[in-house]
């Protein structure tokens, strides 16, 4: 055997970003409070004896902090579903593990017409669906690709393929996709598992229950889905990239983060997803497990309802922003270095980010906030409801906001709900405020078009009802522009307009933090937060 150290070494303290959001100045007292909120952590490296040969078989157990709602690709809205979907389904093309280059997957090659309107994909002829109730594991064809893409274009809960006009099979191994207009992000959109390929027989046979009996072409087959409990997968021996090393994968729902970390430390699970708060410290300082941490392309925020209730008034929204010290908020939420301060509705890692717009965020000014509330007719105060999931740092953010807003006369009721209910409330347009995160690719399209374009109203992305014709037009212009520098300039204009519309509190850029047992081998952490267990770059296995 050979000794192998499996760990990612963290800095002892992750410094908070001090880029100026607004023009507020800090007092010595405020700075001291920020410093007190920070907690030093030391990541102790876990090591294990690793065999020279890959160990075949075994079971990998992964914890999810919230329960998946629906495992139908076109209906999924959160990362909890995505982690399972990526094991069961495949996409036409995929990203490499660095989320840098698009690679072949079910398609081996493709050509694009000169006008950018048509894509012709050559499809593999050695891919088979998992056996299901309505088909016996037949070969996948171009018809299945066309069916799945057309279905997503019409039914996707987050409009993940809204640029597609239609797709059609040319023959058994060729698919033509025709767009509504040239799109700079079509290929990127195809990598998303919401556009995963599924068999028509199973979709139509199961109807609304298809997500509970998911069938795809991926490295693992769904054996059992138990809502709010766990999802059990078994390996697909006929997987086109080769047989998975693992026999089984179990996704267990553990909604209490303390229980999740305890389960990792005792060996009940192998991977703990989305850890935050004190759990980060506990995992880092445990010599038997490892903390994996990576910057992600994510923003975390509290959205204001732009249509209904008190927050439909621009003065109320500005007042709520003025009442919050962003730096203090981020320091309180990311006490253990799980993220950095932010203030704009786009991740700093995106190439459309513009630091100059940070100055447009209203400065911390509680007295000014009170004046604005009085002007809006709320001199005697008001009551608002915020909805959050059970993730530790979202609850912590809501509690800190509650404290800040209380000081200017706003009583905030915190409603903690599970993911399925949260998705429905967030998309409904009825919540005063809902707090969540948005994680996708570096292209600003996947943030702006999904969160602020008017035709996304009614989805979880634009559940706040943001509608600005000028933004709509700029986003349309950016989508057909092929020069990235020119696109970036357009998106910077969009960023400035949205920021000046005071759409929410965009307080942080979280990191991807997870706890992993050292017996897990050939595992790569991705900046988009997804877990992939079998690709042409990795085939995860466990030491038994």
Short mmCIF file of C-alpha atoms in Angstrom, two decimals:
data_model
loop_
_atom_site.label_atom_id
_atom_site.label_comp_id
_atom_site.label_asym_id
_atom_site.label_seq_id
_atom_site.Cartn_x
_atom_site.Cartn_y
_atom_site.Cartn_z
CA UNK A 1 0.00 0.00 0.00
CA UNK A 2 1.02 3.59 -0.46
CA UNK A 3 0.29 6.45 1.88
CA UNK A 4 -1.69 9.23 0.27
CA UNK A 5 -2.76 12.49 1.85
CA UNK A 6 -6.22 13.57 0.75
CA UNK A 7 -6.87 17.15 1.76
CA UNK A 8 -7.30 20.67 0.56
CA UNK A 9 -5.31 23.07 2.71
CA UNK A 10 -7.16 26.22 3.69
CA UNK A 11 -5.80 29.54 4.76
CA UNK A 12 -6.15 29.93 8.51
CA UNK A 13 -8.39 32.91 8.03
CA UNK A 14 -10.25 33.83 4.85
CA UNK A 15 -10.15 37.62 4.69
CA UNK A 16 -13.43 39.33 3.95
CA UNK A 17 -13.55 41.49 0.85
CA UNK A 18 -13.37 45.18 1.75
CA UNK A 19 -14.33 46.56 -1.64
CA UNK A 20 -16.56 49.56 -1.11
CA UNK A 21 -20.24 48.80 -1.42
CA UNK A 22 -21.74 52.27 -1.39
CA UNK A 23 -19.75 55.07 0.17
CA UNK A 24 -20.18 54.23 3.83
CA UNK A 25 -17.28 54.70 6.19
CA UNK A 26 -16.57 52.44 9.13
CA UNK A 27 -16.17 53.57 12.73
CA UNK A 28 -13.58 51.90 14.95
CA UNK A 29 -16.40 50.22 16.85
CA UNK A 30 -17.84 48.73 13.66
CA UNK A 31 -14.45 47.50 12.47
CA UNK A 32 -13.85 45.89 15.84
CA UNK A 33 -17.18 44.11 15.68
CA UNK A 34 -16.30 42.72 12.25
CA UNK A 35 -12.97 41.44 13.51
CA UNK A 36 -14.65 39.78 16.50
CA UNK A 37 -17.03 37.94 14.18
CA UNK A 38 -14.20 36.18 12.38
CA UNK A 39 -13.12 32.79 13.63
CA UNK A 40 -9.73 31.23 12.99
CA UNK A 41 -9.84 27.66 11.76
CA UNK A 42 -7.00 25.25 11.14
CA UNK A 43 -7.61 22.56 8.56
CA UNK A 44 -6.06 19.32 9.78
CA UNK A 45 -5.16 16.91 7.02
CA UNK A 46 -6.70 13.47 7.04
CA UNK A 47 -4.69 10.64 5.52
CA UNK A 48 -5.37 7.02 4.74
CA UNK A 49 -3.62 3.99 3.26
CA UNK A 50 -4.62 3.80 -0.39
CA UNK A 51 -4.34 0.50 -2.31
CA UNK A 52 -2.27 0.46 -5.48
CA UNK A 53 -5.28 -0.87 -7.37
CA UNK A 54 -8.72 0.69 -7.60
CA UNK A 55 -11.22 -1.02 -5.32
CA UNK A 56 -14.30 -1.97 -7.30
CA UNK A 57 -17.74 -2.06 -5.72
CA UNK A 58 -18.95 -0.56 -2.49
CA UNK A 59 -21.43 2.16 -1.68
CA UNK A 60 -21.01 5.94 -1.57
CA UNK A 61 -23.29 7.84 0.82
CA UNK A 62 -23.89 11.55 0.22
CA UNK A 63 -25.92 13.84 2.48
CA UNK A 64 -28.25 16.52 1.14
CA UNK A 65 -29.25 19.34 3.50
CA UNK A 66 -32.72 19.59 1.95
CA UNK A 67 -35.00 17.13 0.23
CA UNK A 68 -35.25 17.01 -3.57
CA UNK A 69 -38.69 18.05 -4.73
CA UNK A 70 -38.91 16.56 -8.22
CA UNK A 71 -36.38 14.54 -10.20
CA UNK A 72 -37.83 15.25 -13.63
CA UNK A 73 -35.13 17.30 -15.45
CA UNK A 74 -37.62 19.89 -16.75
CA UNK A 75 -39.14 20.41 -13.29
CA UNK A 76 -36.11 20.65 -11.06
CA UNK A 77 -35.31 23.99 -9.44
CA UNK A 78 -32.49 23.37 -6.97
CA UNK A 79 -29.08 21.81 -6.44
CA UNK A 80 -30.58 19.03 -4.33
CA UNK A 81 -32.30 17.55 -7.38
CA UNK A 82 -29.34 18.31 -9.65
CA UNK A 83 -26.91 16.17 -7.65
CA UNK A 84 -29.07 13.11 -8.30
CA UNK A 85 -29.99 14.03 -11.87
CA UNK A 86 -26.32 14.27 -12.91
CA UNK A 87 -25.82 10.63 -11.90
CA UNK A 88 -28.90 9.30 -13.71
CA UNK A 89 -29.01 11.42 -16.88
CA UNK A 90 -26.61 12.73 -19.51
CA UNK A 91 -26.60 15.90 -21.61
CA UNK A 92 -25.81 16.48 -25.27
CA UNK A 93 -22.53 18.19 -24.35
CA UNK A 94 -20.80 18.76 -21.02
CA UNK A 95 -18.22 20.92 -19.25
CA UNK A 96 -14.83 19.68 -18.14
CA UNK A 97 -14.18 19.53 -14.40
CA UNK A 98 -12.74 23.06 -14.39
CA UNK A 99 -15.99 24.46 -15.93
CA UNK A 100 -13.79 25.96 -18.63
CA UNK A 101 -14.33 24.03 -21.86
CA UNK A 102 -17.38 22.39 -23.44
CA UNK A 103 -16.76 18.77 -24.41
CA UNK A 104 -18.62 15.99 -26.23
CA UNK A 105 -21.01 13.84 -24.25
CA UNK A 106 -23.98 12.22 -26.00
CA UNK A 107 -22.95 14.24 -29.06
CA UNK A 108 -19.51 13.49 -30.49
CA UNK A 109 -19.25 16.57 -32.71
CA UNK A 110 -21.28 19.49 -34.03
CA UNK A 111 -21.36 22.18 -36.69
CA UNK A 112 -22.95 25.64 -36.60
CA UNK A 113 -24.46 27.46 -39.55
CA UNK A 114 -22.90 30.76 -40.64
CA UNK A 115 -25.87 32.75 -39.35
CA UNK A 116 -25.68 31.00 -35.96
CA UNK A 117 -29.27 29.79 -36.21
CA UNK A 118 -28.78 26.05 -36.78
CA UNK A 119 -26.68 23.44 -34.97
CA UNK A 120 -26.15 19.94 -36.31
CA UNK A 121 -25.10 17.34 -33.73
CA UNK A 122 -23.68 13.88 -34.41
CA UNK A 123 -25.01 11.52 -31.74
CA UNK A 124 -23.29 8.44 -30.28
CA UNK A 125 -24.70 5.09 -31.41
CA UNK A 126 -23.61 3.10 -28.34
CA UNK A 127 -25.81 4.64 -25.63
CA UNK A 128 -28.69 2.79 -23.94
CA UNK A 129 -31.44 3.94 -21.60
CA UNK A 130 -31.85 2.24 -18.26
CA UNK A 131 -34.58 -0.41 -18.25
CA UNK A 132 -37.89 0.98 -17.04
CA UNK A 133 -41.54 0.09 -16.84
CA UNK A 134 -42.34 1.25 -20.38
CA UNK A 135 -39.18 0.27 -22.30
CA UNK A 136 -36.59 -2.44 -21.69
CA UNK A 137 -33.37 -0.46 -21.94
CA UNK A 138 -33.38 0.28 -25.63
CA UNK A 139 -30.75 2.17 -27.61
CA UNK A 140 -30.95 5.95 -27.47
CA UNK A 141 -31.36 7.66 -30.85
CA UNK A 142 -31.46 11.15 -32.31
CA UNK A 143 -35.25 11.11 -31.86
CA UNK A 144 -34.73 10.97 -28.08
CA UNK A 145 -32.41 13.96 -28.20
CA UNK A 146 -34.91 15.97 -30.22
CA UNK A 147 -37.80 14.93 -27.97
CA UNK A 148 -35.97 15.88 -24.76
CA UNK A 149 -34.75 19.24 -26.04
CA UNK A 150 -38.20 20.20 -27.39
CA UNK A 151 -39.76 19.16 -24.10
CA UNK A 152 -37.33 21.33 -22.14
CA UNK A 153 -37.88 24.31 -24.43
CA UNK A 154 -41.62 24.11 -23.74
CA UNK A 155 -41.79 22.93 -20.12
CA UNK A 156 -38.61 23.85 -18.24
CA UNK A 157 -39.43 25.34 -14.83
CA UNK A 158 -36.50 27.74 -15.17
CA UNK A 159 -36.72 28.23 -18.95
CA UNK A 160 -33.33 26.61 -19.39
CA UNK A 161 -33.72 26.27 -23.17
CA UNK A 162 -35.80 29.30 -24.04
CA UNK A 163 -33.60 30.15 -27.04
CA UNK A 164 -34.55 26.93 -28.89
CA UNK A 165 -37.25 27.09 -31.57
CA UNK A 166 -37.26 23.36 -32.26
CA UNK A 167 -35.07 20.30 -32.60
CA UNK A 168 -35.55 17.46 -35.08
CA UNK A 169 -33.88 14.16 -35.87
CA UNK A 170 -32.27 14.14 -39.32
CA UNK A 171 -31.56 10.43 -39.04
CA UNK A 172 -30.74 8.00 -36.19
CA UNK A 173 -27.47 9.72 -35.30
CA UNK A 174 -27.96 13.35 -36.30
CA UNK A 175 -30.05 16.07 -34.66
CA UNK A 176 -30.66 19.57 -35.96
CA UNK A 177 -31.43 22.32 -33.45
CA UNK A 178 -32.93 25.56 -34.80
CA UNK A 179 -32.83 28.66 -32.60
CA UNK A 180 -35.28 31.56 -32.41
CA UNK A 181 -32.32 33.91 -32.84
CA UNK A 182 -28.54 33.52 -32.66
CA UNK A 183 -27.56 32.75 -29.07
CA UNK A 184 -24.15 33.10 -27.51
CA UNK A 185 -25.12 30.71 -24.69
CA UNK A 186 -26.93 27.85 -26.42
CA UNK A 187 -24.05 25.38 -26.06
CA UNK A 188 -23.57 26.32 -22.42
CA UNK A 189 -27.29 25.82 -21.76
CA UNK A 190 -27.05 22.31 -23.22
CA UNK A 191 -24.58 21.32 -20.50
CA UNK A 192 -27.21 21.86 -17.79
CA UNK A 193 -28.86 18.72 -16.45
CA UNK A 194 -32.25 20.42 -16.79
CA UNK A 195 -31.74 19.56 -20.45
CA UNK A 196 -30.93 15.92 -19.70
CA UNK A 197 -32.03 13.27 -22.19
CA UNK A 198 -34.93 11.01 -21.23
CA UNK A 199 -37.06 8.37 -23.03
CA UNK A 200 -40.49 9.46 -24.25
CA UNK A 201 -42.14 6.17 -23.26
CA UNK A 202 -41.22 6.60 -19.60
CA UNK A 203 -42.17 10.29 -19.49
CA UNK A 204 -45.58 9.69 -21.02
CA UNK A 205 -46.14 6.41 -19.24
CA UNK A 206 -45.54 7.81 -15.77
CA UNK A 207 -46.98 11.27 -16.44
CA UNK A 208 -46.59 13.56 -13.44
CA UNK A 209 -44.91 10.71 -11.55
CA UNK A 210 -41.96 10.46 -13.95
CA UNK A 211 -39.64 12.30 -11.58
CA UNK A 212 -40.23 9.63 -8.94
CA UNK A 213 -39.25 6.91 -11.45
CA UNK A 214 -36.49 8.72 -13.34
CA UNK A 215 -34.90 6.92 -16.28
CA UNK A 216 -31.89 8.22 -18.19
CA UNK A 217 -28.65 7.03 -19.78
CA UNK A 218 -26.27 7.97 -16.95
CA UNK A 219 -23.73 5.96 -14.93
CA UNK A 220 -26.29 5.11 -12.23
CA UNK A 221 -29.91 3.92 -12.34
CA UNK A 222 -32.59 4.97 -9.89
CA UNK A 223 -33.59 2.06 -7.71
CA UNK A 224 -35.75 3.88 -5.17
CA UNK A 225 -36.83 7.46 -4.44
CA UNK A 226 -38.22 8.13 -0.96
CA UNK A 227 -39.33 11.74 -0.60
CA UNK A 228 -37.74 13.51 2.39
CA UNK A 229 -35.64 10.42 3.16
CA UNK A 230 -33.21 9.15 0.55
CA UNK A 231 -32.62 8.24 -3.08
CA UNK A 232 -30.92 4.95 -3.90
CA UNK A 233 -28.99 4.40 -7.13
CA UNK A 234 -27.29 1.33 -8.59
CA UNK A 235 -24.56 1.26 -11.22
CA UNK A 236 -25.30 1.09 -14.93
CA UNK A 237 -22.98 -1.65 -16.22
CA UNK A 238 -23.70 -0.61 -19.83
CA UNK A 239 -22.66 3.03 -19.35
CA UNK A 240 -21.05 4.32 -22.54
CA UNK A 241 -18.00 5.77 -20.75
CA UNK A 242 -17.31 2.49 -18.96
CA UNK A 243 -18.55 0.63 -15.92
CA UNK A 244 -18.69 2.75 -12.74
CA UNK A 245 -16.36 1.71 -9.93
CA UNK A 246 -19.11 2.10 -7.34
CA UNK A 247 -21.93 -0.44 -7.03
CA UNK A 248 -24.33 1.90 -5.25
CA UNK A 249 -24.85 5.58 -4.43
CA UNK A 250 -27.24 6.74 -1.72
CA UNK A 251 -28.30 10.37 -1.28
CA UNK A 252 -29.56 10.79 2.29
CA UNK A 253 -31.61 13.80 3.37
CA UNK A 254 -30.22 15.18 6.65
CA UNK A 255 -31.75 18.59 7.25
CA UNK A 256 -29.97 19.32 10.53
CA UNK A 257 -26.37 20.33 9.82
CA UNK A 258 -25.11 19.16 13.21
CA UNK A 259 -26.53 15.73 12.47
CA UNK A 260 -25.00 15.85 8.99
CA UNK A 261 -21.50 16.52 10.35
CA UNK A 262 -21.92 13.89 13.07
CA UNK A 263 -22.95 11.39 10.40
CA UNK A 264 -19.78 12.23 8.45
CA UNK A 265 -17.56 11.89 11.52
CA UNK A 266 -19.05 8.53 12.47
CA UNK A 267 -18.88 7.14 8.93
CA UNK A 268 -22.63 7.04 8.37
CA UNK A 269 -22.07 9.19 5.25
CA UNK A 270 -19.03 9.80 3.06
CA UNK A 271 -19.75 13.31 1.74
CA UNK A 272 -21.52 16.19 3.49
CA UNK A 273 -22.73 18.85 1.07
CA UNK A 274 -23.09 22.61 1.59
CA UNK A 275 -21.72 22.80 5.10
CA UNK A 276 -21.56 26.22 6.72
CA UNK A 277 -21.29 27.94 10.07
CA UNK A 278 -19.55 26.16 12.91
CA UNK A 279 -19.76 22.91 10.93
CA UNK A 280 -16.94 24.23 8.73
CA UNK A 281 -14.70 24.50 11.77
CA UNK A 282 -15.71 21.09 13.12
CA UNK A 283 -14.90 19.38 9.82
CA UNK A 284 -11.64 21.30 9.33
CA UNK A 285 -10.33 20.45 12.78
CA UNK A 286 -11.29 16.77 12.69
CA UNK A 287 -8.20 14.73 11.75
CA UNK A 288 -10.28 11.88 10.33
CA UNK A 289 -12.19 13.82 7.66
CA UNK A 290 -11.38 16.56 5.19
CA UNK A 291 -12.81 19.97 4.40
CA UNK A 292 -12.96 20.77 0.70
CA UNK A 293 -13.44 24.41 -0.12
CA UNK A 294 -13.56 26.18 -3.46
CA UNK A 295 -14.71 29.61 -4.71
CA UNK A 296 -18.03 29.25 -6.47
CA UNK A 297 -19.87 31.21 -9.11
CA UNK A 298 -22.66 32.12 -6.74
CA UNK A 299 -24.48 35.03 -5.18
CA UNK A 300 -26.56 34.86 -2.04
CA UNK A 301 -29.28 37.40 -1.46
CA UNK A 302 -32.66 38.50 -0.12
CA UNK A 303 -35.04 39.48 -2.93
CA UNK A 304 -37.68 42.20 -2.54
CA UNK A 305 -41.15 41.76 -4.01
CA UNK A 306 -41.28 44.37 -6.80
CA UNK A 307 -45.05 44.09 -7.39
CA UNK A 308 -46.97 43.32 -4.21
CA UNK A 309 -46.80 44.62 -0.66
CA UNK A 310 -44.73 47.41 0.92
CA UNK A 311 -41.55 46.51 -0.99
CA UNK A 312 -43.24 47.43 -4.28
CA UNK A 313 -42.49 51.02 -3.21
CA UNK A 314 -38.95 52.08 -4.31
CA UNK A 315 -38.56 54.18 -1.15
CA UNK A 316 -39.20 51.15 1.04
CA UNK A 317 -36.64 49.07 -0.85
CA UNK A 318 -34.02 51.81 -0.63
CA UNK A 319 -34.75 52.20 3.08
CA UNK A 320 -34.32 48.47 3.72
CA UNK A 321 -30.95 48.56 1.96
CA UNK A 322 -29.80 51.68 3.82
CA UNK A 323 -30.67 49.99 7.11
CA UNK A 324 -28.14 47.18 6.54
CA UNK A 325 -24.37 47.26 6.94
CA UNK A 326 -23.27 44.85 4.24
CA UNK A 327 -19.83 44.23 5.68
CA UNK A 328 -21.23 43.39 9.11
CA UNK A 329 -23.88 41.18 7.54
CA UNK A 330 -21.32 39.19 5.54
CA UNK A 331 -18.99 38.91 8.54
CA UNK A 332 -21.82 37.55 10.65
CA UNK A 333 -23.04 35.11 8.02
CA UNK A 334 -19.63 33.86 6.90
CA UNK A 335 -18.08 33.71 10.34
CA UNK A 336 -15.91 30.73 9.45
CA UNK A 337 -14.72 31.92 6.06
CA UNK A 338 -17.48 30.24 4.04
CA UNK A 339 -17.74 33.24 1.72
CA UNK A 340 -16.89 36.88 1.14
CA UNK A 341 -18.75 40.17 1.25
CA UNK A 342 -20.60 41.28 -1.86
CA UNK A 343 -23.23 43.84 -2.80
CA UNK A 344 -24.12 43.31 -6.48
CA UNK A 345 -26.48 40.85 -8.23
CA UNK A 346 -23.65 39.13 -10.13
CA UNK A 347 -20.75 37.03 -8.80
CA UNK A 348 -17.35 38.69 -8.78
CA UNK A 349 -16.09 35.65 -10.71
CA UNK A 350 -18.28 36.55 -13.70
CA UNK A 351 -16.65 38.39 -16.60
CA UNK A 352 -19.60 40.80 -16.63
CA UNK A 353 -18.87 42.12 -13.14
CA UNK A 354 -18.12 45.84 -12.80
CA UNK A 355 -16.55 46.97 -9.53
CA UNK A 356 -17.45 50.60 -10.31
CA UNK A 357 -21.15 49.80 -9.81
CA UNK A 358 -20.53 48.97 -6.15
CA UNK A 359 -20.66 52.71 -5.39
CA UNK A 360 -24.29 52.78 -6.58
CA UNK A 361 -25.48 50.61 -3.67
CA UNK A 362 -27.15 52.83 -1.05
CA UNK A 363 -24.80 53.50 1.87
CA UNK A 364 -25.41 52.27 5.40
CA UNK A 365 -27.56 55.04 6.88
CA UNK A 366 -30.16 53.99 9.50
CA UNK A 367 -31.43 57.54 10.02
CA UNK A 368 -31.84 58.00 6.27
CA UNK A 369 -33.71 54.68 6.19
CA UNK A 370 -36.17 55.93 8.82
CA UNK A 371 -36.77 59.12 6.83
CA UNK A 372 -37.50 57.16 3.65
CA UNK A 373 -39.92 54.87 5.49
CA UNK A 374 -41.70 57.90 6.89
CA UNK A 375 -41.97 59.42 3.41
CA UNK A 376 -43.44 56.11 2.18
CA UNK A 377 -46.11 56.26 4.90
CA UNK A 378 -44.52 53.88 7.40
CA UNK A 379 -43.39 56.29 10.12
CA UNK A 380 -45.03 53.99 12.67
CA UNK A 381 -43.31 50.92 11.29
CA UNK A 382 -44.39 47.88 9.29
CA UNK A 383 -44.34 44.09 9.29
CA UNK A 384 -42.74 41.94 6.58
CA UNK A 385 -42.35 38.21 5.97
CA UNK A 386 -39.13 36.58 4.76
CA UNK A 387 -38.92 32.99 3.53
CA UNK A 388 -35.73 30.91 3.85
CA UNK A 389 -34.69 27.26 3.63
CA UNK A 390 -33.10 25.35 6.50
CA UNK A 391 -29.51 26.07 5.45
CA UNK A 392 -27.58 27.50 8.40
CA UNK A 393 -26.16 30.61 6.77
CA UNK A 394 -29.51 31.60 5.20
CA UNK A 395 -31.19 31.41 8.59
CA UNK A 396 -28.31 33.38 10.08
CA UNK A 397 -28.65 36.06 7.39
CA UNK A 398 -32.39 36.35 8.02
CA UNK A 399 -31.79 36.77 11.76
CA UNK A 400 -29.22 39.52 11.18
CA UNK A 401 -31.54 41.32 8.75
CA UNK A 402 -34.31 41.02 11.31
CA UNK A 403 -32.09 42.80 13.84
CA UNK A 404 -31.06 45.59 11.46
CA UNK A 405 -34.58 46.27 10.24
CA UNK A 406 -35.98 46.21 13.76
CA UNK A 407 -33.82 49.27 14.50
CA UNK A 408 -35.65 51.26 11.80
CA UNK A 409 -39.14 50.10 12.78
CA UNK A 410 -39.59 47.04 10.56
CA UNK A 411 -40.69 43.77 12.17
CA UNK A 412 -39.46 40.81 10.12
CA UNK A 413 -41.17 37.43 10.47
CA UNK A 414 -38.82 34.58 9.52
CA UNK A 415 -40.51 31.61 7.81
CA UNK A 416 -38.29 28.53 7.46
CA UNK A 417 -39.64 26.03 4.92
CA UNK A 418 -38.34 22.96 3.10
CA UNK A 419 -37.10 23.35 -0.47
CA UNK A 420 -40.25 22.26 -2.30
CA UNK A 421 -42.45 24.72 -0.44
CA UNK A 422 -39.81 27.42 -0.72
CA UNK A 423 -39.65 27.01 -4.51
CA UNK A 424 -43.41 27.41 -4.78
CA UNK A 425 -43.52 30.47 -2.52
CA UNK A 426 -40.55 32.10 -4.23
CA UNK A 427 -42.00 31.65 -7.71
CA UNK A 428 -45.49 32.74 -6.70
CA UNK A 429 -44.74 36.45 -6.43
CA UNK A 430 -46.52 36.63 -3.07
CA UNK A 431 -43.58 36.63 -0.63
CA UNK A 432 -42.47 40.04 0.70
CA UNK A 433 -38.87 38.84 0.73
CA UNK A 434 -37.25 35.49 -0.01
CA UNK A 435 -33.63 34.63 0.66
CA UNK A 436 -31.71 32.15 -1.45
CA UNK A 437 -28.63 31.68 -3.61
CA UNK A 438 -28.09 31.52 -7.36
CA UNK A 439 -25.25 29.34 -8.67
CA UNK A 440 -24.51 28.82 -12.35
CA UNK A 441 -21.90 29.57 -15.02
CA UNK A 442 -19.64 32.68 -15.38
CA UNK A 443 -21.68 33.98 -18.32
CA UNK A 444 -23.93 36.81 -16.98
CA UNK A 445 -26.81 35.43 -19.06
CA UNK A 446 -27.37 32.69 -16.49
CA UNK A 447 -27.93 35.29 -13.79
CA UNK A 448 -29.52 38.30 -15.50
CA UNK A 449 -31.80 36.51 -17.98
CA UNK A 450 -32.99 34.02 -15.38
CA UNK A 451 -33.37 36.46 -12.48
CA UNK A 452 -34.31 39.80 -14.05
CA UNK A 453 -35.78 39.30 -17.52
CA UNK A 454 -39.53 39.91 -17.60
CA UNK A 455 -40.34 36.65 -19.36
CA UNK A 456 -38.86 34.81 -16.36
CA UNK A 457 -41.54 36.24 -14.04
CA UNK A 458 -43.35 33.34 -12.42
CA UNK A 459 -40.20 31.23 -12.11
CA UNK A 460 -38.10 30.95 -8.97
CA UNK A 461 -35.44 33.10 -10.61
CA UNK A 462 -37.71 36.11 -11.11
CA UNK A 463 -40.27 35.39 -8.42
CA UNK A 464 -39.92 38.99 -7.26
CA UNK A 465 -41.56 40.20 -10.48
CA UNK A 466 -38.80 42.47 -11.78
CA UNK A 467 -39.83 44.08 -15.08
CA UNK A 468 -37.73 46.74 -16.82
CA UNK A 469 -38.12 47.09 -20.63
CA UNK A 470 -34.70 48.72 -20.94
CA UNK A 471 -33.09 45.73 -19.22
CA UNK A 472 -35.07 43.33 -21.44
CA UNK A 473 -33.76 45.03 -24.58
CA UNK A 474 -30.16 45.09 -23.38
CA UNK A 475 -30.34 41.41 -22.49
CA UNK A 476 -31.73 40.62 -25.93
CA UNK A 477 -28.87 42.59 -27.51
CA UNK A 478 -26.28 40.75 -25.42
CA UNK A 479 -27.64 37.36 -26.40
CA UNK A 480 -27.02 37.86 -30.12
CA UNK A 481 -23.66 39.63 -29.71
CA UNK A 482 -20.80 37.20 -30.34
CA UNK A 483 -17.91 39.40 -29.18
CA UNK A 484 -17.45 38.76 -25.45
CA UNK A 485 -15.93 42.17 -24.73
CA UNK A 486 -18.95 43.88 -26.30
CA UNK A 487 -21.27 41.55 -24.41
CA UNK A 488 -19.48 42.44 -21.17
CA UNK A 489 -20.09 46.14 -21.78
CA UNK A 490 -23.79 45.50 -22.30
CA UNK A 491 -24.00 43.45 -19.13
CA UNK A 492 -22.25 46.16 -17.14
CA UNK A 493 -25.03 48.55 -18.18
CA UNK A 494 -27.58 45.97 -17.06
CA UNK A 495 -25.78 45.56 -13.74
CA UNK A 496 -25.94 49.29 -13.10
CA UNK A 497 -29.66 49.57 -13.92
CA UNK A 498 -30.64 46.60 -11.76
CA UNK A 499 -28.52 47.87 -8.87
CA UNK A 500 -30.17 51.29 -9.04
CA UNK A 501 -33.60 49.65 -8.99
CA UNK A 502 -32.80 48.35 -5.47
CA UNK A 503 -34.03 44.84 -6.13
CA UNK A 504 -32.59 43.21 -3.01
CA UNK A 505 -29.76 42.70 -0.54
CA UNK A 506 -26.98 40.89 -2.45
CA UNK A 507 -24.66 40.40 0.47
CA UNK A 508 -22.30 37.53 -0.31
CA UNK A 509 -20.35 35.32 -2.67
CA UNK A 510 -20.30 31.94 -0.86
CA UNK A 511 -17.66 29.27 -1.30
CA UNK A 512 -18.42 25.63 -1.99
CA UNK A 513 -17.68 23.86 1.30
CA UNK A 514 -18.08 20.14 1.82
CA UNK A 515 -16.82 17.48 4.16
CA UNK A 516 -15.36 14.33 2.61
CA UNK A 517 -14.12 11.10 4.19
CA UNK A 518 -10.59 10.23 2.97
CA UNK A 519 -11.75 6.79 1.82
CA UNK A 520 -13.42 8.55 -1.14
CA UNK A 521 -10.99 8.48 -4.07
CA UNK A 522 -10.80 10.23 -7.48
CA UNK A 523 -13.34 12.84 -6.39
CA UNK A 524 -13.17 16.36 -7.84
CA UNK A 525 -14.87 19.37 -6.30
CA UNK A 526 -16.40 21.68 -8.92
CA UNK A 527 -16.92 25.42 -8.72
CA UNK A 528 -20.53 25.07 -9.94
CA UNK A 529 -21.37 22.93 -6.92
CA UNK A 530 -22.28 19.79 -8.88
CA UNK A 531 -21.14 16.30 -8.03
CA UNK A 532 -20.13 14.05 -10.89
CA UNK A 533 -19.04 10.54 -10.08
CA UNK A 534 -18.25 9.09 -13.51
CA UNK A 535 -16.91 11.12 -16.44
CA UNK A 536 -14.07 10.70 -18.91
CA UNK A 537 -11.91 12.49 -16.29
CA UNK A 538 -12.86 10.61 -13.11
CA UNK A 539 -14.49 7.44 -11.82
CA UNK A 540 -15.01 7.75 -8.08
CA UNK A 541 -14.28 4.77 -5.86
CA UNK A 542 -14.15 4.04 -2.13
CA UNK A 543 -11.55 2.21 -0.07
CA UNK A 544 -13.30 -0.73 1.59
#
